[in-house]
Every structure is written in structure tokens, then in C-alpha cells.
mmCIF file of C-alpha atoms and ligand atoms in Angstrom:
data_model
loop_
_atom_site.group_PDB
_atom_site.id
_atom_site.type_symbol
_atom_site.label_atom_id
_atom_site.label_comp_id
_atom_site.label_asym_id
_atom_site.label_seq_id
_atom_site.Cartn_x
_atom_site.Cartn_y
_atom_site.Cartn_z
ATOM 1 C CA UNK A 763 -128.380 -192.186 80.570
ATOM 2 C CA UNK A 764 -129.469 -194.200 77.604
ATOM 3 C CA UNK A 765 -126.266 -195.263 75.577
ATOM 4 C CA UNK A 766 -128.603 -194.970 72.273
ATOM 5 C CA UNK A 767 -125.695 -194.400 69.553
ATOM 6 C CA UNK A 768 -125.868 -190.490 68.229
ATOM 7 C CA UNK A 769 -123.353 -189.313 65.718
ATOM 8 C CA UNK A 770 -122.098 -186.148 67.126
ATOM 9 C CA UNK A 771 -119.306 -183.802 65.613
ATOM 10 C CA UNK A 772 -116.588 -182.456 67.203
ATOM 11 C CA UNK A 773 -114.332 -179.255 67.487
ATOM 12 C CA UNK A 774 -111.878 -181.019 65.012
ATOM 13 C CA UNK A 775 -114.716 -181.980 62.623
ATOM 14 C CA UNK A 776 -115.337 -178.213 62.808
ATOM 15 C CA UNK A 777 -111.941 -177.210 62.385
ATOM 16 C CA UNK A 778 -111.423 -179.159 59.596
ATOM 17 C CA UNK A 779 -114.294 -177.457 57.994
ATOM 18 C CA UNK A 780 -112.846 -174.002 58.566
ATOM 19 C CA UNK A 781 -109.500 -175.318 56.903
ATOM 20 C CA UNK A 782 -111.198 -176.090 53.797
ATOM 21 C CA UNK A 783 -113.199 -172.708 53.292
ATOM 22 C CA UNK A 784 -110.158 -171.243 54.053
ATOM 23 C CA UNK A 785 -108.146 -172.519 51.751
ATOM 24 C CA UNK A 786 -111.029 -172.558 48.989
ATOM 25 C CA UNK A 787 -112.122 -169.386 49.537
ATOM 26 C CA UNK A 788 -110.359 -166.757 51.577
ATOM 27 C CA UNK A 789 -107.046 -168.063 50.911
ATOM 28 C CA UNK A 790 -106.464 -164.698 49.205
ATOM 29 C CA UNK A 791 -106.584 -162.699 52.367
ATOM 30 C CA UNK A 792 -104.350 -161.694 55.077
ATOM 31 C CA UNK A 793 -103.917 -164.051 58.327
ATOM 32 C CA UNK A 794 -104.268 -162.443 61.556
ATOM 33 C CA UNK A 795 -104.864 -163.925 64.970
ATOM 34 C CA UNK A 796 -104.961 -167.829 64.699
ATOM 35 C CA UNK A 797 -107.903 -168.854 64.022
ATOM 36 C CA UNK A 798 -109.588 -171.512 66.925
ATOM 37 C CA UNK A 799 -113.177 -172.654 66.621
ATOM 38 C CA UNK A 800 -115.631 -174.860 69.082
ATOM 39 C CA UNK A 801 -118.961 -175.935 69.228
ATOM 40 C CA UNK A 802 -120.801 -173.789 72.281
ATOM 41 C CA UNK A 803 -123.595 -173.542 74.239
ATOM 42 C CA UNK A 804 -126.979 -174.698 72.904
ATOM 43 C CA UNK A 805 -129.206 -171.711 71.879
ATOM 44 C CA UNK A 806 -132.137 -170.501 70.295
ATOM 45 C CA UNK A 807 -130.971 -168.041 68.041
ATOM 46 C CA UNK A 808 -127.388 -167.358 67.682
ATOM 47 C CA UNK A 809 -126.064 -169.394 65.385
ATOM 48 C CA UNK A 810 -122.152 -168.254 65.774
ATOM 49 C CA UNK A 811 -119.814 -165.785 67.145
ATOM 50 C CA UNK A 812 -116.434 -165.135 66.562
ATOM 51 C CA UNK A 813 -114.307 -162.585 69.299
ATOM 52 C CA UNK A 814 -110.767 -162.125 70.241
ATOM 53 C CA UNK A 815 -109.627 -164.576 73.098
ATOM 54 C CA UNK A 816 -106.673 -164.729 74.447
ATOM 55 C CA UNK A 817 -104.066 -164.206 71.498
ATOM 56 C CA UNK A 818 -106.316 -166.066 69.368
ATOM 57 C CA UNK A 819 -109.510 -166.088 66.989
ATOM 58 C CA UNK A 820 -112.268 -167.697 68.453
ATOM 59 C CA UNK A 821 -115.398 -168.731 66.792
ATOM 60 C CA UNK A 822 -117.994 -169.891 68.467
ATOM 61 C CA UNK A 823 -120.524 -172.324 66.403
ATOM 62 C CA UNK A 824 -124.286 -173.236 68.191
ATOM 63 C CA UNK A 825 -123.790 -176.679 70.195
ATOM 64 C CA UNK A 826 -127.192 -177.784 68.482
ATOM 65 C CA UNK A 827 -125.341 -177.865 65.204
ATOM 66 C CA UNK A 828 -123.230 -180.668 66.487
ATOM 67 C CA UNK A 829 -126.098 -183.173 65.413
ATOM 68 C CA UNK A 830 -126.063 -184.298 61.990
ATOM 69 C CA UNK A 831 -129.864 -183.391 60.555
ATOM 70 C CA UNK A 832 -128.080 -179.699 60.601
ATOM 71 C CA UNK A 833 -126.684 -180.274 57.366
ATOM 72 C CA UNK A 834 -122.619 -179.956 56.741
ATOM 73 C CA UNK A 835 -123.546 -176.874 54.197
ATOM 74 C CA UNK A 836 -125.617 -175.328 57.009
ATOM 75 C CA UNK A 837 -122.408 -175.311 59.134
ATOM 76 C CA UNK A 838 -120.440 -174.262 56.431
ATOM 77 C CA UNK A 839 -122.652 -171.197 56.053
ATOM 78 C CA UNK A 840 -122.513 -170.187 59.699
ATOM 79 C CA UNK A 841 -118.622 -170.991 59.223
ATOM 80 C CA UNK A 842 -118.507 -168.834 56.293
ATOM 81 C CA UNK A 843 -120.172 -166.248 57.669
ATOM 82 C CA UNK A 844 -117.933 -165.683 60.707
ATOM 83 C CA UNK A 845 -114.752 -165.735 58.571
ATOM 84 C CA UNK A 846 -116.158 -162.202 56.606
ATOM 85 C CA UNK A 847 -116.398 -161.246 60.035
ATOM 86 C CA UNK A 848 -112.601 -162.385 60.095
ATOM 87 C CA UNK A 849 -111.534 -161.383 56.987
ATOM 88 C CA UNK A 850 -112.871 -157.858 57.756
ATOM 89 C CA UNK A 851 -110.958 -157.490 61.119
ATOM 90 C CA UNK A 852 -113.608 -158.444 63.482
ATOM 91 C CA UNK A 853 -112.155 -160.367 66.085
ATOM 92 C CA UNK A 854 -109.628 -161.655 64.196
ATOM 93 C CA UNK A 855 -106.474 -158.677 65.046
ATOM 94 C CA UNK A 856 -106.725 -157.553 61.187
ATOM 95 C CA UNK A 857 -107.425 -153.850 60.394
ATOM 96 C CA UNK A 858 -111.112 -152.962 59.946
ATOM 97 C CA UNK A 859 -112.108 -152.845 55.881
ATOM 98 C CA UNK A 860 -116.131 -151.534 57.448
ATOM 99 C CA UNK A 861 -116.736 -149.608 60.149
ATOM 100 C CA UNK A 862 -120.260 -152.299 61.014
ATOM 101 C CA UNK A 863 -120.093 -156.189 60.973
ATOM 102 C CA UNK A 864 -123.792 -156.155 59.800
ATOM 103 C CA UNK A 865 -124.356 -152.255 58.338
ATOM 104 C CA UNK A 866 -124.921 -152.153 54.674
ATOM 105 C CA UNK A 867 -125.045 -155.183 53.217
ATOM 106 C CA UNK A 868 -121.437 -155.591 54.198
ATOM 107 C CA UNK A 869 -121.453 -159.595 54.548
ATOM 108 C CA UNK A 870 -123.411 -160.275 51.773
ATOM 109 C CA UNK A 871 -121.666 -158.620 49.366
ATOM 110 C CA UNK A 872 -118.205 -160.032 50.544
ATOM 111 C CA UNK A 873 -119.944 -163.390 50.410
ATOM 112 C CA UNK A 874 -120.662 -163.119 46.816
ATOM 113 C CA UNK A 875 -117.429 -161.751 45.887
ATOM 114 C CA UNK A 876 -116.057 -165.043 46.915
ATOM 115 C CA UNK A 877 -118.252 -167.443 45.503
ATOM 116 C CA UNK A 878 -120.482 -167.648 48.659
ATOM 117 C CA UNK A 879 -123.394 -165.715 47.961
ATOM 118 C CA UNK A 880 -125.668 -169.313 47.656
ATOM 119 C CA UNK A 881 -123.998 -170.646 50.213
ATOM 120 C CA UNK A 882 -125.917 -167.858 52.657
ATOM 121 C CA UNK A 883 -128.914 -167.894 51.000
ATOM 122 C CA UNK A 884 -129.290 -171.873 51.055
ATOM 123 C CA UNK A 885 -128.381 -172.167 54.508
ATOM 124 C CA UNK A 886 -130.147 -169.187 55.950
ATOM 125 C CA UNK A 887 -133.220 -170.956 54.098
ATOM 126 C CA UNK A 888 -132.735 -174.140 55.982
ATOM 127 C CA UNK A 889 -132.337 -172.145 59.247
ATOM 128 C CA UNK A 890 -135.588 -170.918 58.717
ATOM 129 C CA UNK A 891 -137.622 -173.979 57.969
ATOM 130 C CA UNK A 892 -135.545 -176.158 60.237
ATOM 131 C CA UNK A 893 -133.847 -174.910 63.101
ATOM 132 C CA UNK A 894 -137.057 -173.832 65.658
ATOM 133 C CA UNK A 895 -138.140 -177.479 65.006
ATOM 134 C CA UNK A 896 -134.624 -179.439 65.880
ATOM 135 C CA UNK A 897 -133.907 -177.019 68.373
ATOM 136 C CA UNK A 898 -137.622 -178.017 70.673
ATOM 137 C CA UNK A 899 -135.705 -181.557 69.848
ATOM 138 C CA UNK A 900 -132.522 -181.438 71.546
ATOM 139 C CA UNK A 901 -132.997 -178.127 74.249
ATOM 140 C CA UNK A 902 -136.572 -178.949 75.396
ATOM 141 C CA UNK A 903 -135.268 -177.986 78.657
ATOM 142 C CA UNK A 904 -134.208 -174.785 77.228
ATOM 143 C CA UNK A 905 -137.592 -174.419 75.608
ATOM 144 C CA UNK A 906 -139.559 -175.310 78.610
ATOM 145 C CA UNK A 907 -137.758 -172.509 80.637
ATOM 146 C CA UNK A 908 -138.679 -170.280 78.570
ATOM 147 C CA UNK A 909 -142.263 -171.035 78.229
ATOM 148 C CA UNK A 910 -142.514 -170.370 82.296
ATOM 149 C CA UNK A 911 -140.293 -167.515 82.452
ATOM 150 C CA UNK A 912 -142.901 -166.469 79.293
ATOM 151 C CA UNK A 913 -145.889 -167.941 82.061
ATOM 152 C CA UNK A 914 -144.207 -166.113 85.105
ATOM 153 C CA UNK A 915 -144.111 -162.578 83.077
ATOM 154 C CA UNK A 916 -147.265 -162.462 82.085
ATOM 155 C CA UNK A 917 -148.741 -162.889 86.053
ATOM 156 C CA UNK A 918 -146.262 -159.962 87.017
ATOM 157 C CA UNK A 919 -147.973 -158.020 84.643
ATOM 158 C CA UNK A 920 -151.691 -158.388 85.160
ATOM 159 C CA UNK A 921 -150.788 -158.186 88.719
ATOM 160 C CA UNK A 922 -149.300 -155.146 87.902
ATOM 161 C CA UNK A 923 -151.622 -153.643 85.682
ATOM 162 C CA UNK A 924 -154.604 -154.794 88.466
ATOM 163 C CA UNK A 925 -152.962 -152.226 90.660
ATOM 164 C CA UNK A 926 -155.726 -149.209 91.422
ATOM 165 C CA UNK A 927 -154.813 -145.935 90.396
ATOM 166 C CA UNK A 928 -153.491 -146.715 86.866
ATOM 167 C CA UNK A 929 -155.206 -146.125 83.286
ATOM 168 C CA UNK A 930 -157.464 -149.427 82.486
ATOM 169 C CA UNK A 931 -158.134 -151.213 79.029
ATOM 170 C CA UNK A 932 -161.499 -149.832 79.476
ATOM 171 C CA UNK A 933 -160.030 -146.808 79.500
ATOM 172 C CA UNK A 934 -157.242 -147.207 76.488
ATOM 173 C CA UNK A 935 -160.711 -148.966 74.575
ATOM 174 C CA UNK A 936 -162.734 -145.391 74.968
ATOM 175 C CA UNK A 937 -159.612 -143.396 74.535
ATOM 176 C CA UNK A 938 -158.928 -144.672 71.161
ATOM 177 C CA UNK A 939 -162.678 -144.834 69.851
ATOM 178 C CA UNK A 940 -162.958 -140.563 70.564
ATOM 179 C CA UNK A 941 -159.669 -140.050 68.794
ATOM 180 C CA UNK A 942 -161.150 -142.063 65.979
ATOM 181 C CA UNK A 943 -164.265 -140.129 66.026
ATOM 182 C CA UNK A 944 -162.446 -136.696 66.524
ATOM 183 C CA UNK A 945 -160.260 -138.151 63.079
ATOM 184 C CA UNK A 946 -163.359 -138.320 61.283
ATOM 185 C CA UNK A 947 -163.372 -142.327 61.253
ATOM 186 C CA UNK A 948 -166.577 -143.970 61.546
ATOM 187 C CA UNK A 949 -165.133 -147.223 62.905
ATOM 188 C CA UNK A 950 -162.109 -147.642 65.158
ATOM 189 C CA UNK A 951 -159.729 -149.616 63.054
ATOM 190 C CA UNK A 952 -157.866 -151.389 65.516
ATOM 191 C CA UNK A 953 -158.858 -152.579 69.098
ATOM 192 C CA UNK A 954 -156.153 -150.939 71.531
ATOM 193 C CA UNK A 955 -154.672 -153.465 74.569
ATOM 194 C CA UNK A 956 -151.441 -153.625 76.880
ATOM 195 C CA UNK A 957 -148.963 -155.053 75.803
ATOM 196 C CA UNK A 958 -146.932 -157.320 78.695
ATOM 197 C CA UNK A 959 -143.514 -155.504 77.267
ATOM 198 C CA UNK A 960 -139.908 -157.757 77.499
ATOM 199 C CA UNK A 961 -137.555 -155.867 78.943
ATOM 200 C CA UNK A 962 -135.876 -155.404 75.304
ATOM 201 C CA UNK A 963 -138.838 -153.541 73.801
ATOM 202 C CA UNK A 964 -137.971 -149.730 73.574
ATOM 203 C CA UNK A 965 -141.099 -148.817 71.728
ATOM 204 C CA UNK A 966 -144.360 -147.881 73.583
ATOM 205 C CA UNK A 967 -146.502 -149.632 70.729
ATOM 206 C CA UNK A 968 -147.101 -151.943 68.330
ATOM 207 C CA UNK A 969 -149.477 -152.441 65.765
ATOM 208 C CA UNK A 970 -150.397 -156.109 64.364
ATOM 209 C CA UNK A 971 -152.770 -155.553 61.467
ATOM 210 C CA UNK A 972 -153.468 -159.235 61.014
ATOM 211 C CA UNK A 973 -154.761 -159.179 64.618
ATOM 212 C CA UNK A 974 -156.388 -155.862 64.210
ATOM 213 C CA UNK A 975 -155.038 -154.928 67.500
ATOM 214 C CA UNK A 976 -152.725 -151.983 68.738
ATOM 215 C CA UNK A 977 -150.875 -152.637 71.374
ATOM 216 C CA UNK A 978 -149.445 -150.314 74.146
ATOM 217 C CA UNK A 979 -146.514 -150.790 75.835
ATOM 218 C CA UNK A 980 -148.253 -151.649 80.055
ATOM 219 C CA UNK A 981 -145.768 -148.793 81.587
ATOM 220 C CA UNK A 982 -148.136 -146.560 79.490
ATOM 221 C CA UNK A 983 -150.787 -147.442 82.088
ATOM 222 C CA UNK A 984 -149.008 -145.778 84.590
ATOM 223 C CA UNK A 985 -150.290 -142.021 85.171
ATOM 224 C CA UNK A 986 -146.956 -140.255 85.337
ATOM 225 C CA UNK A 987 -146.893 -141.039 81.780
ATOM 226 C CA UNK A 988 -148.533 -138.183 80.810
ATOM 227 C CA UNK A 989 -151.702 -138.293 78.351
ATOM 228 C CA UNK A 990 -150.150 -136.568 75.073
ATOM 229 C CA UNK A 991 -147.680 -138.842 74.951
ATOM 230 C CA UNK A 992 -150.562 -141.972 74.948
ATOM 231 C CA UNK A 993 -152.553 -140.132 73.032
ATOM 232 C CA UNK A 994 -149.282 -139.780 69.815
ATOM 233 C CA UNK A 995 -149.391 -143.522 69.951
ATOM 234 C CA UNK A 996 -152.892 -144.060 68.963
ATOM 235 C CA UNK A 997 -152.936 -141.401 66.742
ATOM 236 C CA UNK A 998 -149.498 -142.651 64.820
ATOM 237 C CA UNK A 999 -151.331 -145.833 64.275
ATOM 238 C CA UNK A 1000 -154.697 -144.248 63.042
ATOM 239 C CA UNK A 1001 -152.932 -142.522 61.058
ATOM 240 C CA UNK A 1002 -150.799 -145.597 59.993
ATOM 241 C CA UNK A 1003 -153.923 -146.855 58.512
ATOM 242 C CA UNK A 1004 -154.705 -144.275 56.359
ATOM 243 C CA UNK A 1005 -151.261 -142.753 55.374
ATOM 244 C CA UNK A 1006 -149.251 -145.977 54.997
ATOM 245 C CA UNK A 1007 -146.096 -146.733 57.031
ATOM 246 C CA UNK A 1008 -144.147 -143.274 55.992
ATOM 247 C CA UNK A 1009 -143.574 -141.710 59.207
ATOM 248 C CA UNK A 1010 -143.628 -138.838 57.283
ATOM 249 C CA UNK A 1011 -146.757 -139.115 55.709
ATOM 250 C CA UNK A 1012 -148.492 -140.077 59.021
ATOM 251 C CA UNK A 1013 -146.770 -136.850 60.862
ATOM 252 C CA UNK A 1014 -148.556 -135.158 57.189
ATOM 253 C CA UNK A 1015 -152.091 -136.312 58.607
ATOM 254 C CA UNK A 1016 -151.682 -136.184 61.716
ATOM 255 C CA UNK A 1017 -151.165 -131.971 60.784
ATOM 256 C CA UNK A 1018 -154.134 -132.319 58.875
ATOM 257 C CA UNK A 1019 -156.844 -133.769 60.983
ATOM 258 C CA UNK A 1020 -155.683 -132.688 64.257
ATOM 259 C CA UNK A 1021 -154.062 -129.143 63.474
ATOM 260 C CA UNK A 1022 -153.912 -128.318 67.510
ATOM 261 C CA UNK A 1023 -152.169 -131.189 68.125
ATOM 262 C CA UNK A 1024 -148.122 -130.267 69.054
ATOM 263 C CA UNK A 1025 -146.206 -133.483 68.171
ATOM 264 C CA UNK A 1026 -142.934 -131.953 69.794
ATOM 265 C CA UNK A 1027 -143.787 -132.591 73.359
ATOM 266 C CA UNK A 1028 -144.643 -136.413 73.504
ATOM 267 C CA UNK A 1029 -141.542 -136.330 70.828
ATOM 268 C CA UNK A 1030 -139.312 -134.349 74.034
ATOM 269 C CA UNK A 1031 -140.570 -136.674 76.156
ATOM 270 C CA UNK A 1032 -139.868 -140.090 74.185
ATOM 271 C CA UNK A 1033 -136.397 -138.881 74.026
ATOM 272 C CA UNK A 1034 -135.612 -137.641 77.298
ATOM 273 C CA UNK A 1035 -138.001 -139.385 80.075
ATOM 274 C CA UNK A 1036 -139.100 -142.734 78.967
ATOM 275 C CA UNK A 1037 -135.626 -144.269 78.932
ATOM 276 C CA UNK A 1038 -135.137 -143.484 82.050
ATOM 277 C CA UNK A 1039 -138.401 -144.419 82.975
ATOM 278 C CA UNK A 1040 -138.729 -147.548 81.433
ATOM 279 C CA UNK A 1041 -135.194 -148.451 83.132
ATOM 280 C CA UNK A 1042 -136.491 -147.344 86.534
ATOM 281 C CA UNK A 1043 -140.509 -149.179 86.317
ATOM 282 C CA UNK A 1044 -140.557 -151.959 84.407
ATOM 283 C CA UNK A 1045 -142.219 -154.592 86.342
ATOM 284 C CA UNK A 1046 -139.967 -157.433 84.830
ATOM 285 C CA UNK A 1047 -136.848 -155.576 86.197
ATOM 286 C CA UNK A 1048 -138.100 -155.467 89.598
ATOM 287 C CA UNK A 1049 -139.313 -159.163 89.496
ATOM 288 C CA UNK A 1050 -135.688 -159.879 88.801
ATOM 289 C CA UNK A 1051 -134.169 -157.600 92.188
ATOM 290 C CA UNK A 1052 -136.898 -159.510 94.432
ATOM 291 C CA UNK A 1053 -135.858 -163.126 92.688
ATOM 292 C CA UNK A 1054 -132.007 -162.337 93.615
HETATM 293 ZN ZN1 ZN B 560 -122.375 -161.821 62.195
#
């Protein structure tokens, strides 16, 4: 390895940073668990943790931020962030003052009650000009995995959606150009494809205005889905179009133009199939059985 001189900071660095917005800042508030903190893995985006280990607080700070173009205030802002966390009783043994680290507001406002408020804002700012950019830097291995397991996904799912018996984009394409019609719109106002779903995505649909495209989640192909419930998510989105994002007003219009239309059953089975079925199908899942 190339002995190329890098300036790297280390656990004490860190620990010495957490000592000084300690004492400048939250040196009004109760101690619980010591507090230990350490740079960790390298990763896209989590910035920090904090969680109870053994006896002790520990907080958990992005390895990537151990190079200095990640500005000290950056780190301090991360750091800063975590100690609310503390200061709250989240991992740190002290009794809860909110019921949700992130519900509300909760962080920001404690942040501003102690003088901290910029802090955030400044170094959530840099995060989001910065960080994607230094992190391709110093993980391009990290980056490159991800590009093929991005690569590899997308072949399990046109395989997948290539299978015979299933609902086509031809099909989806006509699908959503007669509900448009039967809507009384002269021109379909979005093109409708599959989406190749993550395994995170709960939803069965997007919509992407800028792309003019809505897109359905691939399981949807799959004819035990049954056609009311494909047919809601076009019509949400047509109606999306016209009656603005309100759920409420699009549920409104949907009444309106399509009066024999009973919302309640896709809605039943939303609630109480797809889970299930989306834990059981998805084509990602089973790549990842046959992998093992
Ligand atoms: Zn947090």
C-alpha cells in the first residue's frame, strides 16, 4: 500500500470533541451512562448512531468522517446531534423526556434551545452538497458494489417480469389509456411502467411528474393481484393530476368520475394481503435464498 501521508482523526480526536460540546453546551443536563464514542464503519448514509453497549454510551460516528475535507463543524453537528439523542434518554440510561428520537421536531427544537440550531442547519447543508461526492472518494468499493447489486436486480426482474402468464407493459400502457378515457381525459397524463421494486418499497406505485411516468410496483404484474386493486393505483394518480396531492381530494374525484367504483376492497386488500404477499414473492428475496 502506498505510504502517501493522509491526516486521519482518531477516536480521541473525537472524544475530545464530545468533551467540549459537552461542557459548552449540555453541561446543564443530567449524566447517565458514560459516554464512549468511535469512528465506524464507512457508509453511505448514516452519519451516526448512538445505543447502549455494555454499561456504557456508545456513539457511533461514519468512518468517512475521519478524513479532514469533512469539516470539524460537520462532525460537531453529527456529534451534537447524537448527544439530544443522549440528553433525551436514548441510549444513554437517562429517563425518556419524548416518546420518538425523530417525531415532532423533537431534535431540532432541543438544538436551538442550546445554541445549536445553526450548527444543524450548516452542517446538514454541507452533508448535502458534499458528502455523496467524498464518499465515491474514499468507499469506491462500497459504491461499486452497489452499482452491481443495482445491475444484478434489475436482470432478476426483467427475467421475472419475461415470465408468460403475467400482466405486460403493453398491457399496464392500454389499461391506463381506457381509465383515462373512461375519466373523461383526452390525453393520458402519465405513461404507466414497472417499477423493479427494492425490497424496502411498501407502496405499489409511484408517480415522477418530471418524468411523466407512473410507475407500478413489478409484483403488480403478477395475476393473483387482482385487477381493482391495479386499477386504484392508476386511478389515484389520474386523479393526482387533477385534484392535487390531498388524498382526500383525490378519493373526492375519484367519487365523482367513477361513482361505481368501491375504493374499500383494493383498500381491504392493501392492508391485509399485499404484506404478506410482497414478503412471500418478491423476486429480490428469492434471489437472496438461491445466493445463500
Ligand atoms: Zn438521530
Amino acid at each position: 500500500m502506498d505510504r502517501e501521508h493522509v491526516m486521519v482523526r482518531t477516536d480521541t480526536w473525537l472524544r475530545s470533541r464530545v468533551e467540549r460540546l459537552w461542557s459548552l453546551y449540555f453541561a446543564d443536563s443530567p449524566q447517565g451512562l458514560p459516554i464512549r464514542v468511535r469512528f465506524g464503519s464507512r457508509a453511505l448514509y448514516r452519519y451516526g448512531s448512538i445505543a447502549q453497549r455494555k454499561g456504557a454510551s456508545l456513539i457511533t460516528i461514519n468512518g468517512l468522517m475521519r478524513y479532514e475535507e469533512v469539516p470539524e463543524w460537520v462532525v460537531d453537528s453529527v456529534l451534537a446531534h447524537e448527544l439530544v439523542h443522549y440528553v433525551q434518554g436514548f441510549g444513554s440510561g437517562l429517563p425518556k423526556t419524548v416518546r420518538y428520537p425523530h417525531r415532532g421536531g423533537v431534535i431540532q427544537r432541543e438544538l436551538a434551545q442550546r445554541d445549536l440550531a445553526d450548527l444543524e442547519v450548516r452542517g446538514d447543508e454541507w452533508l448535502a452538497t458534499n458528502w455523496k461526492a467524498h464518499f465515491a472518494r474514499y468507499a469506491p468499493d462500497i459504491l461499486a458494489a452497489k452499482q452491481m447489486r443495482a445491475e444484478s436486480s434489475g436482470d432478476v426482474w426483467r427475467d421475472w417480469l419475461d415470465r408468460p402468464g403475467l400482466r405486460t407493459a403493453n398491457h399496464i400502457a392500454t389499461l391506463s389509456e381506457r381509465l383515462a378515457n373512461n375519466c373523461g381525459f383526452t390525453v393520458t397524463p402519465f405513461q404507466v411502467e414497472w417499477l423493479h421494486a427494492g425490497l424496502r418499497l411498501r407502496s405499489m406505485s409511484t408517480y415522477a411528474p418530471k418524468a411523466g411516468a407512473v410507475r407500478l410496483h413489478g409484483l403488480l404484474a403478477d395475476r393473483r393481484v387482482p385487477d381493482y386493486v391495479v386499477d386504484l393505483q392508476v386511478l389515484y394518480w389520474l386523479g393526482y393530476t387533477v385534484a392535487g396531492s390531498s388524498p382526500h381530494a383525490i378519493f373526492a374525484w375519484m367519487k365523482l368520475v367513477r361513482p361505481q367504483f368501491d375504493g374499500a376492497k383494493p383498500d381491504r386488500w392493501a392492508r391485509t394481503t399485499w404484506p404478506k404477499f410482497l414478503e412471500r414473492e418478491h423476486p429480490l428475496r428469492r434471489l437472496r435464498v438461491v445466493q445463500k
